[in-house]
């Protein structure tokens, strides 16, 4: 029996909401001379973003993550890649986690594409030797060969997404966490990205793909997770889950 590459165990995350008046209103009150006492302040309450989430990802899995806006998909992804700490639970992973999330996070707008290539690659876990060895293949796949001498601030959001996807998907193995970037670029580039993910899965890696594109999830993924009202509503077949979303 296959052992999971990644386990999410009882993951919860909440944020504090304050039902008191806005900071601007409170400032106005203070200017007018009213002083709030502790008793007058509205209580803080916890709102769950995700609540006791459990799932496993196995070698060969390409798992879709669905959920309407505000259901906690991005929060869960950031916990998986270590950018956010859960309130409860833990992530266990036997492979490198390759985050392809915020495509501008590891780049600098003043640097050229060539310079950002090494910054982004290092942030995604590549050694300099690996980057130098794969440089030509990665740049060719991105389709940005003629743009890499330009500062990054002149790149469109689609170009930045292609840049990060090309670097991340050339990583030799791991659990790839991809959030809403697979739609970047033209059809040829999208097909390249999907092909790369399938090759990773066939070689024993795995991926978690977040998207609102139901056709993409159905075409690419063998399983789907659905978040609803802070809970994991579904973990199973894409075909059965897809009926509820049509």
CSV table of C-alpha atoms in Angstrom, one decimal:
chain,number,residue,atom,x,y,z
A,1,UNK,CA,0.0,0.0,0.0
A,2,UNK,CA,1.3,3.5,-0.9
A,3,UNK,CA,2.3,5.8,1.9
A,4,UNK,CA,1.0,9.4,1.6
A,5,UNK,CA,3.5,12.1,0.5
A,6,UNK,CA,1.5,14.7,2.4
A,7,UNK,CA,-0.9,14.5,5.3
A,8,UNK,CA,-3.0,17.4,6.6
A,9,UNK,CA,-4.1,16.5,10.2
A,10,UNK,CA,-6.8,18.4,11.9
A,11,UNK,CA,-5.9,21.8,10.4
A,12,UNK,CA,-7.8,24.8,11.7
A,13,UNK,CA,-7.3,28.5,11.2
A,14,UNK,CA,-9.4,31.4,12.4
A,15,UNK,CA,-9.1,35.2,12.5
A,16,UNK,CA,-10.5,37.6,15.0
A,17,UNK,CA,-13.3,39.9,14.0
A,18,UNK,CA,-14.3,43.0,16.0
A,19,UNK,CA,-17.9,44.1,15.7
A,20,UNK,CA,-17.1,47.5,17.2
A,21,UNK,CA,-17.3,50.6,15.0
A,22,UNK,CA,-14.7,51.4,12.4
A,23,UNK,CA,-11.4,52.9,13.4
A,24,UNK,CA,-12.3,56.2,11.6
A,25,UNK,CA,-15.5,56.4,13.6
A,26,UNK,CA,-13.7,55.7,16.8
A,27,UNK,CA,-11.1,58.4,16.0
A,28,UNK,CA,-13.9,60.9,15.4
A,29,UNK,CA,-15.5,60.0,18.7
A,30,UNK,CA,-12.2,60.5,20.5
A,31,UNK,CA,-11.7,63.9,18.8
A,32,UNK,CA,-15.1,64.9,20.0
A,33,UNK,CA,-14.1,64.1,23.5
A,34,UNK,CA,-15.7,60.7,24.2
A,35,UNK,CA,-13.5,58.1,25.9
A,36,UNK,CA,-14.4,54.5,25.4
A,37,UNK,CA,-14.3,52.3,28.4
A,38,UNK,CA,-13.4,48.6,28.2
A,39,UNK,CA,-17.1,47.7,28.8
A,40,UNK,CA,-18.3,49.8,25.9
A,41,UNK,CA,-16.0,48.1,23.4
A,42,UNK,CA,-17.7,45.4,21.4
A,43,UNK,CA,-16.3,41.9,22.0
A,44,UNK,CA,-14.0,40.2,19.6
A,45,UNK,CA,-15.1,36.9,18.1
A,46,UNK,CA,-13.3,34.2,16.2
A,47,UNK,CA,-14.3,33.4,12.7
A,48,UNK,CA,-13.1,30.1,11.3
A,49,UNK,CA,-11.5,30.1,7.9
A,50,UNK,CA,-10.9,26.4,7.9
A,51,UNK,CA,-12.0,24.0,10.6
A,52,UNK,CA,-10.5,20.6,11.4
A,53,UNK,CA,-9.4,19.7,7.8
A,54,UNK,CA,-8.0,16.2,7.2
A,55,UNK,CA,-6.8,14.7,4.0
A,56,UNK,CA,-3.9,12.8,2.4
A,57,UNK,CA,-2.1,13.2,-1.0
A,58,UNK,CA,-0.4,10.1,-2.4
A,59,UNK,CA,2.3,9.5,-5.1
A,60,UNK,CA,0.7,10.0,-8.5
A,61,UNK,CA,-2.2,12.2,-7.2
A,62,UNK,CA,-3.2,15.4,-8.9
A,63,UNK,CA,-5.8,16.7,-6.5
A,64,UNK,CA,-8.1,19.6,-7.3
A,65,UNK,CA,-9.2,22.1,-4.6
A,66,UNK,CA,-12.5,23.7,-5.1
A,67,UNK,CA,-14.5,26.2,-3.1
A,68,UNK,CA,-16.3,29.4,-3.6
A,69,UNK,CA,-14.6,32.7,-2.8
A,70,UNK,CA,-13.9,33.1,0.9
A,71,UNK,CA,-14.1,29.3,1.7
A,72,UNK,CA,-10.4,29.2,2.8
A,73,UNK,CA,-8.6,27.7,-0.3
A,74,UNK,CA,-5.8,30.2,-0.3
A,75,UNK,CA,-5.4,30.0,3.5
A,76,UNK,CA,-5.1,26.2,3.3
A,77,UNK,CA,-2.5,26.5,0.5
A,78,UNK,CA,-0.4,28.9,2.6
A,79,UNK,CA,-0.5,26.6,5.5
A,80,UNK,CA,0.6,23.7,3.3
A,81,UNK,CA,3.6,25.6,2.1
A,82,UNK,CA,4.6,26.9,5.5
A,83,UNK,CA,3.7,30.6,4.8
A,84,UNK,CA,1.0,30.5,7.5
A,85,UNK,CA,0.9,28.7,10.8
A,86,UNK,CA,-2.3,26.8,11.7
A,87,UNK,CA,-4.1,27.3,15.0
A,88,UNK,CA,-4.4,23.6,15.4
A,89,UNK,CA,-3.1,20.5,13.6
A,90,UNK,CA,0.0,19.8,11.5
A,91,UNK,CA,1.3,19.1,8.0
A,92,UNK,CA,3.4,16.0,7.5
A,93,UNK,CA,5.3,15.8,4.2
A,94,UNK,CA,7.9,13.3,3.0
A,95,UNK,CA,8.9,15.4,0.0
A,96,UNK,CA,9.7,19.0,-0.8
A,97,UNK,CA,6.7,21.2,-1.1
A,98,UNK,CA,6.9,23.3,-4.3
A,99,UNK,CA,4.8,26.5,-3.9
A,100,UNK,CA,3.5,28.1,-7.1
A,101,UNK,CA,1.2,30.6,-5.4
A,102,UNK,CA,1.7,34.3,-5.4
A,103,UNK,CA,3.7,34.6,-8.6
A,104,UNK,CA,5.2,38.0,-7.7
A,105,UNK,CA,6.2,37.1,-4.1
A,106,UNK,CA,9.8,36.1,-4.8
A,107,UNK,CA,10.6,38.7,-7.5
A,108,UNK,CA,11.8,42.3,-7.6
A,109,UNK,CA,10.3,44.7,-10.1
A,110,UNK,CA,13.6,46.6,-10.5
A,111,UNK,CA,15.6,43.5,-11.4
A,112,UNK,CA,15.6,41.9,-14.9
A,113,UNK,CA,14.1,38.6,-15.7
A,114,UNK,CA,17.5,37.0,-15.8
A,115,UNK,CA,18.2,38.3,-12.2
A,116,UNK,CA,14.8,37.3,-11.0
A,117,UNK,CA,15.3,33.8,-12.5
A,118,UNK,CA,17.8,33.0,-9.9
A,119,UNK,CA,15.9,34.7,-7.0
A,120,UNK,CA,12.7,32.8,-7.9
A,121,UNK,CA,14.4,29.5,-8.5
A,122,UNK,CA,16.3,29.7,-5.2
A,123,UNK,CA,13.1,30.5,-3.3
A,124,UNK,CA,11.5,27.4,-4.9
A,125,UNK,CA,14.2,25.2,-3.7
A,126,UNK,CA,16.6,25.0,-6.7
A,127,UNK,CA,20.3,25.0,-6.2
A,128,UNK,CA,22.3,27.4,-8.4
A,129,UNK,CA,23.9,24.4,-10.2
A,130,UNK,CA,20.4,23.0,-11.0
A,131,UNK,CA,19.3,26.4,-12.2
A,132,UNK,CA,22.3,26.8,-14.5
A,133,UNK,CA,21.8,23.3,-15.9
A,134,UNK,CA,18.1,23.8,-16.6
A,135,UNK,CA,18.2,27.5,-17.5
A,136,UNK,CA,17.8,27.1,-21.3
A,137,UNK,CA,14.9,24.6,-21.0
A,138,UNK,CA,13.1,26.7,-18.4
A,139,UNK,CA,13.4,29.9,-20.4
A,140,UNK,CA,12.4,28.2,-23.6
A,141,UNK,CA,9.3,26.8,-21.9
A,142,UNK,CA,8.3,30.2,-20.5
A,143,UNK,CA,8.3,31.8,-24.0
A,144,UNK,CA,9.9,34.9,-22.5
A,145,UNK,CA,13.4,34.6,-24.1
A,146,UNK,CA,13.2,38.0,-25.7
A,147,UNK,CA,11.9,39.7,-22.5
A,148,UNK,CA,14.4,38.6,-19.9
A,149,UNK,CA,16.7,41.6,-20.2
A,150,UNK,CA,13.8,43.9,-19.2
A,151,UNK,CA,13.1,44.9,-15.6
A,152,UNK,CA,10.3,42.8,-14.1
A,153,UNK,CA,8.1,45.9,-13.5
A,154,UNK,CA,7.4,45.9,-17.3
A,155,UNK,CA,6.1,42.4,-17.3
A,156,UNK,CA,2.3,41.7,-17.4
A,157,UNK,CA,0.7,39.6,-14.7
A,158,UNK,CA,0.4,36.8,-17.3
A,159,UNK,CA,4.1,37.0,-18.1
A,160,UNK,CA,5.0,36.8,-14.4
A,161,UNK,CA,2.7,33.8,-14.0
A,162,UNK,CA,4.4,32.0,-16.9
A,163,UNK,CA,7.8,32.8,-15.5
A,164,UNK,CA,7.0,31.3,-12.1
A,165,UNK,CA,5.2,28.3,-13.5
A,166,UNK,CA,8.0,27.4,-15.8
A,167,UNK,CA,10.6,27.5,-13.0
A,168,UNK,CA,8.3,25.6,-10.5
A,169,UNK,CA,7.2,22.9,-12.8
A,170,UNK,CA,10.8,22.1,-13.9
A,171,UNK,CA,11.6,21.1,-10.3
A,172,UNK,CA,12.5,17.4,-10.3
A,173,UNK,CA,10.1,16.1,-7.7
A,174,UNK,CA,7.9,17.0,-4.8
A,175,UNK,CA,4.3,18.0,-3.9
A,176,UNK,CA,3.4,20.9,-6.2
A,177,UNK,CA,0.9,23.4,-4.8
A,178,UNK,CA,-0.5,25.5,-7.7
A,179,UNK,CA,-3.0,28.3,-7.0
A,180,UNK,CA,-5.0,29.8,-9.9
A,181,UNK,CA,-2.0,30.2,-12.2
A,182,UNK,CA,-2.5,27.4,-14.7
A,183,UNK,CA,-4.7,29.7,-16.8
A,184,UNK,CA,-1.8,31.9,-17.6
A,185,UNK,CA,-0.7,32.2,-21.2
A,186,UNK,CA,-2.0,30.8,-24.4
A,187,UNK,CA,-3.3,27.3,-25.1
A,188,UNK,CA,0.1,25.9,-25.9
A,189,UNK,CA,1.6,27.1,-22.6
A,190,UNK,CA,-1.4,25.8,-20.7
A,191,UNK,CA,-1.1,22.4,-22.3
A,192,UNK,CA,2.7,22.4,-21.5
A,193,UNK,CA,1.8,23.0,-17.8
A,194,UNK,CA,-0.8,20.3,-17.6
A,195,UNK,CA,1.6,17.9,-19.4
A,196,UNK,CA,4.4,18.7,-16.9
A,197,UNK,CA,2.0,18.0,-13.9
A,198,UNK,CA,1.0,14.7,-15.4
A,199,UNK,CA,4.7,13.7,-15.9
A,200,UNK,CA,5.4,14.6,-12.3
A,201,UNK,CA,2.5,12.5,-11.1
A,202,UNK,CA,3.6,9.5,-13.3
A,203,UNK,CA,7.1,9.7,-11.8
A,204,UNK,CA,5.8,9.5,-8.2
A,205,UNK,CA,5.3,13.2,-7.3
A,206,UNK,CA,1.9,14.8,-6.6
A,207,UNK,CA,0.1,18.1,-7.0
A,208,UNK,CA,-2.6,20.1,-5.4
A,209,UNK,CA,-4.3,22.4,-8.0
A,210,UNK,CA,-6.6,25.3,-6.9
A,211,UNK,CA,-8.9,26.6,-9.6
A,212,UNK,CA,-12.4,27.8,-10.4
A,213,UNK,CA,-12.1,26.2,-13.8
A,214,UNK,CA,-14.2,23.1,-13.5
A,215,UNK,CA,-13.2,21.7,-16.9
A,216,UNK,CA,-9.5,22.0,-15.9
A,217,UNK,CA,-10.1,20.1,-12.6
A,218,UNK,CA,-12.1,17.4,-14.4
A,219,UNK,CA,-9.6,17.0,-17.2
A,220,UNK,CA,-6.4,17.1,-15.0
A,221,UNK,CA,-7.3,15.7,-11.6
A,222,UNK,CA,-8.0,12.2,-10.3
A,223,UNK,CA,-9.5,13.5,-7.0
A,224,UNK,CA,-11.0,16.7,-5.7
A,225,UNK,CA,-11.4,18.4,-2.4
A,226,UNK,CA,-14.3,20.8,-1.8
A,227,UNK,CA,-14.3,23.4,1.0
A,228,UNK,CA,-17.6,24.7,2.2
A,229,UNK,CA,-18.4,26.7,5.3
A,230,UNK,CA,-14.9,26.1,6.7
A,231,UNK,CA,-15.2,22.3,6.4
A,232,UNK,CA,-14.0,19.8,4.0
A,233,UNK,CA,-17.3,18.8,2.4
A,234,UNK,CA,-15.9,16.4,-0.2
A,235,UNK,CA,-12.8,14.3,-0.8
A,236,UNK,CA,-13.2,11.9,-3.7
A,237,UNK,CA,-14.2,11.4,-7.3
A,238,UNK,CA,-14.1,14.4,-9.6
A,239,UNK,CA,-17.0,13.1,-11.7
A,240,UNK,CA,-19.4,12.8,-8.7
A,241,UNK,CA,-18.3,16.1,-7.3
A,242,UNK,CA,-18.6,17.8,-10.6
A,243,UNK,CA,-22.4,17.1,-10.7
A,244,UNK,CA,-22.9,19.4,-7.7
A,245,UNK,CA,-21.0,22.3,-9.3
A,246,UNK,CA,-22.7,22.3,-12.8
